[in-house]
mmCIF file of C-alpha atoms in Angstrom:
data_model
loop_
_atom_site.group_PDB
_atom_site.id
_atom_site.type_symbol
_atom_site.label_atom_id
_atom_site.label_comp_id
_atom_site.label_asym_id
_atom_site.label_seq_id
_atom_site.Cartn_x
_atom_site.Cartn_y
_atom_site.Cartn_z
ATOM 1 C CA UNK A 1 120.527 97.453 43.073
ATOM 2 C CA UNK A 2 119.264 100.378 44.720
ATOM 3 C CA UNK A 3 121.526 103.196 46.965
ATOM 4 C CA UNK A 4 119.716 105.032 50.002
ATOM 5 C CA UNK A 5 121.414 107.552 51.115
ATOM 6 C CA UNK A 6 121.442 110.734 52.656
ATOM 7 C CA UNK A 7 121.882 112.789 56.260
ATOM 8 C CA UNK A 8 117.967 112.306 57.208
ATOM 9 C CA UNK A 9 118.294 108.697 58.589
ATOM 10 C CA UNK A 10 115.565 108.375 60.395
ATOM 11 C CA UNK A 11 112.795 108.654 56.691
ATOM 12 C CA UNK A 12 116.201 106.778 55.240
ATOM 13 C CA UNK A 13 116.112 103.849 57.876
ATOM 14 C CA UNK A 14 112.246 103.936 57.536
ATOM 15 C CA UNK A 15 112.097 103.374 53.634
ATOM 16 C CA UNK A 16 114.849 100.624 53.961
ATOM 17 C CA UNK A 17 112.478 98.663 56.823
ATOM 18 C CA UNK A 18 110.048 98.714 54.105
ATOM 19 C CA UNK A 19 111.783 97.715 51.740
ATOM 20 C CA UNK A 20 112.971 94.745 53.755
ATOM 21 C CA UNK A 21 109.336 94.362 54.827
ATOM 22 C CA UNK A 22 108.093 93.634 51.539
ATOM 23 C CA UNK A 23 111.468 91.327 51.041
ATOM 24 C CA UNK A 24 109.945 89.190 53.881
ATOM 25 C CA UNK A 25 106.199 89.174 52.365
ATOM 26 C CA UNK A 26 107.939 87.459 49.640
ATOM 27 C CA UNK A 27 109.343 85.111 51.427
ATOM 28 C CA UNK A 28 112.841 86.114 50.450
ATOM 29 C CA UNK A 29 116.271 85.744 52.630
ATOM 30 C CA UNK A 30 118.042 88.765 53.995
ATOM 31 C CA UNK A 31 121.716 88.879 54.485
ATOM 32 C CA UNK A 32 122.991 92.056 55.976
ATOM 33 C CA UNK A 33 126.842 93.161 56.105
ATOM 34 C CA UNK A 34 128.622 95.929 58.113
ATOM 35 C CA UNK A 35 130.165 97.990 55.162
ATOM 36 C CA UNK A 36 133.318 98.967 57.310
ATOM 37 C CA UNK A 37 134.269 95.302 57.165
ATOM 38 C CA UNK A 38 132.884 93.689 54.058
ATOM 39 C CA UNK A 39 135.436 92.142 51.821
ATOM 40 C CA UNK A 40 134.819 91.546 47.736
ATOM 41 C CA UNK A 41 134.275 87.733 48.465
ATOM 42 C CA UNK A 42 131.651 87.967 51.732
ATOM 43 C CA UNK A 43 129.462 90.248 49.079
ATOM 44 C CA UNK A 44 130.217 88.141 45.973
ATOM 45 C CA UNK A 45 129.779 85.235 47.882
ATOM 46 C CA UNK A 46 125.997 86.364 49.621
ATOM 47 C CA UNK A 47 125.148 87.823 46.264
ATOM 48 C CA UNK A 48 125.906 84.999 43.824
ATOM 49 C CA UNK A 49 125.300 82.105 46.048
ATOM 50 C CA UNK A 50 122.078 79.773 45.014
ATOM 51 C CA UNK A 51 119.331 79.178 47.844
ATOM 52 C CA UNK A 52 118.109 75.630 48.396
ATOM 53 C CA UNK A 53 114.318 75.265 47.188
ATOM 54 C CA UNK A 54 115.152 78.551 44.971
ATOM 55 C CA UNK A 55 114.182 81.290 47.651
ATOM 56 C CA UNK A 56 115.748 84.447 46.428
ATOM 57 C CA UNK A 57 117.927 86.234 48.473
ATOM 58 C CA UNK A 58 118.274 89.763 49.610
ATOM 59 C CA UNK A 59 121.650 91.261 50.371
ATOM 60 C CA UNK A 60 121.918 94.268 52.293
ATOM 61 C CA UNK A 61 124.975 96.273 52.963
ATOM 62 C CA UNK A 62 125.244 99.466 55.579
ATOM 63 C CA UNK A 63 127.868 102.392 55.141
ATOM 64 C CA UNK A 64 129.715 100.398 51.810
ATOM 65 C CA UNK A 65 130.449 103.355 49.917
ATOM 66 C CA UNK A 66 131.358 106.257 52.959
ATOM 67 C CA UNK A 67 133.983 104.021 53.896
ATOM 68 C CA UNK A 68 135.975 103.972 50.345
ATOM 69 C CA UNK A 69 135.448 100.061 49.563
ATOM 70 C CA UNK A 70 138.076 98.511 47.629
ATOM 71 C CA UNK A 71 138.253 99.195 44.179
ATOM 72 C CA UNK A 72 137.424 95.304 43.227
ATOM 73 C CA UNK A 73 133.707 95.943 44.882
ATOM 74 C CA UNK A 74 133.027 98.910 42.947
ATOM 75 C CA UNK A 75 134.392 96.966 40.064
ATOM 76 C CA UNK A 76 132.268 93.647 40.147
ATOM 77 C CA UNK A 77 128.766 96.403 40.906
ATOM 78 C CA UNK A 78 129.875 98.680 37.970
ATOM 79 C CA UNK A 79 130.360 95.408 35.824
ATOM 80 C CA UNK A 80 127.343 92.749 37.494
ATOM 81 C CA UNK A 81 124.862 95.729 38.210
ATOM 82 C CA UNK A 82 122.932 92.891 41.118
ATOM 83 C CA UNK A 83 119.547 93.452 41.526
ATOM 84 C CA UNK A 84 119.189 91.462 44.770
ATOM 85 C CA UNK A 85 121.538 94.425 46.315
ATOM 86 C CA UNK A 86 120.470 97.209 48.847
ATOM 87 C CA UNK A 87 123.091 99.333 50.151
ATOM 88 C CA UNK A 88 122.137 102.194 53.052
ATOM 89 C CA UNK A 89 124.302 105.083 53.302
ATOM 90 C CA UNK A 90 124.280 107.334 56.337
ATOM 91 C CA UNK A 91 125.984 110.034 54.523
ATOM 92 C CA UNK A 92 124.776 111.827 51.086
ATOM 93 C CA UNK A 93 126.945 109.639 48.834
ATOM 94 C CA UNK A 94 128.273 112.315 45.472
ATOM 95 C CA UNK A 95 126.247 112.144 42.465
ATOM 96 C CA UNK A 96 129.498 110.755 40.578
ATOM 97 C CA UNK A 97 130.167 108.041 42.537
ATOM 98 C CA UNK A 98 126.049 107.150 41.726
ATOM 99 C CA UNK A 99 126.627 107.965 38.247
ATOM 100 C CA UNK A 100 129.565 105.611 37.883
ATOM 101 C CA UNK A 101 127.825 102.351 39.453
ATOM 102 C CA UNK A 102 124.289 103.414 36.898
ATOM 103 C CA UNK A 103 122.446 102.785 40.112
ATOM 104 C CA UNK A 104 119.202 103.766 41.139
ATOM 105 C CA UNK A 105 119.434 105.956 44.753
ATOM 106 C CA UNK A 106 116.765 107.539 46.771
ATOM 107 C CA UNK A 107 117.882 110.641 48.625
ATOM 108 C CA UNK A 108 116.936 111.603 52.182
ATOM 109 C CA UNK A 109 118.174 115.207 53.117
ATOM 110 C CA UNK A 110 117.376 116.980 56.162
ATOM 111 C CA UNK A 111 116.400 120.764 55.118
ATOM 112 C CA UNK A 112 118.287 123.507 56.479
ATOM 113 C CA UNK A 113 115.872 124.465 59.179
ATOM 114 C CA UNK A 114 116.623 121.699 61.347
ATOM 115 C CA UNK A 115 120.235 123.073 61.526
ATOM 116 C CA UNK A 116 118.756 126.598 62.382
ATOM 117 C CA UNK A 117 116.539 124.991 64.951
ATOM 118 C CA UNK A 118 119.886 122.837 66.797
ATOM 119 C CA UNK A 119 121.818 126.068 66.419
ATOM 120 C CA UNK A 120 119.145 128.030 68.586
ATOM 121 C CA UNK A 121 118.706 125.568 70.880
ATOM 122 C CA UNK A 122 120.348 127.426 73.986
ATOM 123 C CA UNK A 123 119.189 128.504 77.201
ATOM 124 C CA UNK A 124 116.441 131.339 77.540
ATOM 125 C CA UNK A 125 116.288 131.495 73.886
ATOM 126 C CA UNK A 126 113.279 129.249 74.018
ATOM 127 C CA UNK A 127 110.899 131.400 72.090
ATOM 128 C CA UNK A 128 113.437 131.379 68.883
ATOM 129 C CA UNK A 129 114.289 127.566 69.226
ATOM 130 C CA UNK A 130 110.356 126.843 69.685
ATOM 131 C CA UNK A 131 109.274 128.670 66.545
ATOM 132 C CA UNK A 132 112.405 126.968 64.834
ATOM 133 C CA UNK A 133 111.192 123.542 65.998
ATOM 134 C CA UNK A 134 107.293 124.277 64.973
ATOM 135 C CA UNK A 135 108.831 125.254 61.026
ATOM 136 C CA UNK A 136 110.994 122.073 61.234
ATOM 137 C CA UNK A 137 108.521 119.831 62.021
ATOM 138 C CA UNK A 138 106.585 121.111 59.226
ATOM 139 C CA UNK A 139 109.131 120.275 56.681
ATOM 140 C CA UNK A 140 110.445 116.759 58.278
ATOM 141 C CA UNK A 141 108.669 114.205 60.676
ATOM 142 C CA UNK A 142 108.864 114.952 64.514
ATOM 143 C CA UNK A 143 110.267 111.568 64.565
ATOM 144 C CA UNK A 144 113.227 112.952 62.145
ATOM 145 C CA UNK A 145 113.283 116.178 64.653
ATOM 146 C CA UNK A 146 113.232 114.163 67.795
ATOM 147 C CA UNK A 147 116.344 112.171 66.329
ATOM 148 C CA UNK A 148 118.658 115.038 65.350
ATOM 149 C CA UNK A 149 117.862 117.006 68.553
ATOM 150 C CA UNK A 150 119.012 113.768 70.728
ATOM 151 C CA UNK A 151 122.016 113.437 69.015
ATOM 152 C CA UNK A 152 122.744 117.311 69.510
ATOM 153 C CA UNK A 153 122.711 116.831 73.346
ATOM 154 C CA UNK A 154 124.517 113.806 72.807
ATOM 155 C CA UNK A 155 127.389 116.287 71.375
ATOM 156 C CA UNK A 156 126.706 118.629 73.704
ATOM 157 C CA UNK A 157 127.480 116.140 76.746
ATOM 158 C CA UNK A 158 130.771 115.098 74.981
ATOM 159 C CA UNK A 159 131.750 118.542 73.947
ATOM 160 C CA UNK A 160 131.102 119.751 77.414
ATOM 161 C CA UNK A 161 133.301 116.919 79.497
ATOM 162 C CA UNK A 162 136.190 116.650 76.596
ATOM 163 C CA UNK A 163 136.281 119.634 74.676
ATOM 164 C CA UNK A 164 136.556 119.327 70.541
ATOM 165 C CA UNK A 165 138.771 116.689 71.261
ATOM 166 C CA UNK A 166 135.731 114.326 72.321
ATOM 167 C CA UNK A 167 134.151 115.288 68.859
ATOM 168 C CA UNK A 168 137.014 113.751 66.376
ATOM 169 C CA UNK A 169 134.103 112.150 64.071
ATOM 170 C CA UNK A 170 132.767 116.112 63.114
ATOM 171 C CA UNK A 171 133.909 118.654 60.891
ATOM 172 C CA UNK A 172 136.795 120.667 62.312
ATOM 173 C CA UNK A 173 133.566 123.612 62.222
ATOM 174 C CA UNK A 174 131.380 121.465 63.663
ATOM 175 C CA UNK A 175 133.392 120.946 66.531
ATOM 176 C CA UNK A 176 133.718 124.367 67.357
ATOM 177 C CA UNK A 177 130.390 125.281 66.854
ATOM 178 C CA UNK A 178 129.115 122.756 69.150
ATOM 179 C CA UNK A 179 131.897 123.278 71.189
ATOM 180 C CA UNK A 180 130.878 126.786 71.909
ATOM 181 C CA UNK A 181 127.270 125.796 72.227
ATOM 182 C CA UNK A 182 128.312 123.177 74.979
ATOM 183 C CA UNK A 183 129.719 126.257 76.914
ATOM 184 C CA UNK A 184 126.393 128.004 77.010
ATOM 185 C CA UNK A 185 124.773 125.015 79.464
ATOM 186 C CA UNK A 186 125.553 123.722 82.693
ATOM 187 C CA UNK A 187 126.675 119.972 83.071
ATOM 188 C CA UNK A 188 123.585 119.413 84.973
ATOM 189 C CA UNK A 189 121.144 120.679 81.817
ATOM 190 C CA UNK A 190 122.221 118.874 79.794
ATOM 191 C CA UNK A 191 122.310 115.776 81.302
ATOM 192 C CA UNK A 192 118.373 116.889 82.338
ATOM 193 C CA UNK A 193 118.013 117.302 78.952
ATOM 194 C CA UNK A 194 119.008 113.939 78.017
ATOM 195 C CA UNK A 195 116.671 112.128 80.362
ATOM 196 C CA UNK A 196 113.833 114.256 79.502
ATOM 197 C CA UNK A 197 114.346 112.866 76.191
ATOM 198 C CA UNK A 198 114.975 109.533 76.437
ATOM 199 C CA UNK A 199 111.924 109.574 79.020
ATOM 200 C CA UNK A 200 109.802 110.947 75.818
ATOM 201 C CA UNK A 201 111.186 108.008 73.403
ATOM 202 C CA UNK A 202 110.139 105.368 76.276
ATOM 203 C CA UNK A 203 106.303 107.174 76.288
ATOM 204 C CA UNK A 204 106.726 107.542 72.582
ATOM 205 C CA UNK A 205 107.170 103.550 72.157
ATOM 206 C CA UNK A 206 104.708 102.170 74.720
ATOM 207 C CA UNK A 207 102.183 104.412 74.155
ATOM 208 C CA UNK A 208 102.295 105.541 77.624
ATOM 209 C CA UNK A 209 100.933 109.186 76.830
ATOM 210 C CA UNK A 210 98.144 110.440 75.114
ATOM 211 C CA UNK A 211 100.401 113.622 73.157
ATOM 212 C CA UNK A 212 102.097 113.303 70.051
ATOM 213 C CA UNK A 213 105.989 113.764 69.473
ATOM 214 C CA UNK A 214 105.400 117.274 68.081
ATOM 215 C CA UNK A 215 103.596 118.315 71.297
ATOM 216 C CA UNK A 216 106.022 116.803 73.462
ATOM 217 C CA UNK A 217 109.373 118.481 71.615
ATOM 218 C CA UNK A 218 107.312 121.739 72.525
ATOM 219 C CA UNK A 219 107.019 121.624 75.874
ATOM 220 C CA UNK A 220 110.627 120.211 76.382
ATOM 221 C CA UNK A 221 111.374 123.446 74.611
ATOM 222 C CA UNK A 222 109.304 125.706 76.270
ATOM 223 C CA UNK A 223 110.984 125.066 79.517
ATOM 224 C CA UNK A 224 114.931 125.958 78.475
#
């Protein structure tokens, strides 16, 4: 049984597609569950269950522990300790909680630039946010970067049309911080913003420009 978890998902989702990558080079089954809506049987079940022609099988659970599972699951991991177990965490997951289940974990945690560089990230304050973003991408992947930065005008949007209301899933200072930030931009930027960026994921995937991510985050930066 191994935990990944932490608030960088994009190395965390990166090192779990490995993992399941090597699963499949063994020629083992994967069975993946929705942590919000696994029940003790479904996991007992896909966990103890014995595979025709004995092919092991890999179960993998998303979001178990974030979402307080009932105390029978933590009980049957604490007490079975499955090896055939993965379970992906999008949140850093306490080190009691880890402690308590003797489970191995691998931690994924965004550094505290990245926050610096979303918090900059108005208009005209492009030379700040640019030599944020160049110190960011030094400590994380651009692909990491790229990530956290969409989401932030995904915020932005929401905060912008509905207010901290539109933002229920934050931190009560999260919402007003973004909520404030939204304040700073015009409708129309941000929604620019958000096409510029999804336009640099589509050249990002097909290869349909010869500049890496890094490069690309600059220049979108440059020109706030």
């Amino acid at each position: 049984m191994i935990i990944i978890h932490g608030d960088d998902q994009v190395e965390s989702r990166q090192f779990l597609s490995e993992q399941l990558r090597q699963a499949k080079a063994k020629d083992r089954e994967i069975v993946r569950f929705d942590g919000k809506s696994t029940s003790f049987e479904q996991l007992q079940q896909a966990l103890e269950a014995k595979l025709l022609l004995g092919k092991e099988k890999l179960v993998v659970t998303e979001n178990l522990l974030v979402n307080l599972p009932p105390k029978s699951i933590i009980d049957y991991l604490v007490k079975t300790q499955p090896k055939n177990l993965i379970i992906w965490e999008s949140k850093e997951i306490s080190l009691s909680r880890i402690n308590r289940l003797r489970v191995k974990a691998r931690l994924f945690k965004l550094p505290p630039i990245i926050f610096k560089f979303l918090d900059s990230f108005l208009p005209g304050n492009n030379r700040r946010s640019l030599k944020l973003l160049r110190q960011a991408v030094g400590q994380l992947s651009a692909e990491s970067v790229f990530y956290m930065l969409a989401r932030q005008v995904r915020y932005l949007i929401i905060a912008h049309q509905l207010g901290k209301k539109g933002l229920t899933r934050l931190h009560p200072f999260q919402q007003q911080k973004i909520a404030s930030q939204a304040k700073k931009f015009k409708l129309g930027q941000l929604l620019t913003l958000h096409r510029k960026l999804l336009y640099i994921d589509w050249q990002q995937k097909t290869g349909r420009t010869p500049m890496n991510l890094a490069a690309q985050l600059d220049l979108l930066i440059a020109s706030l």
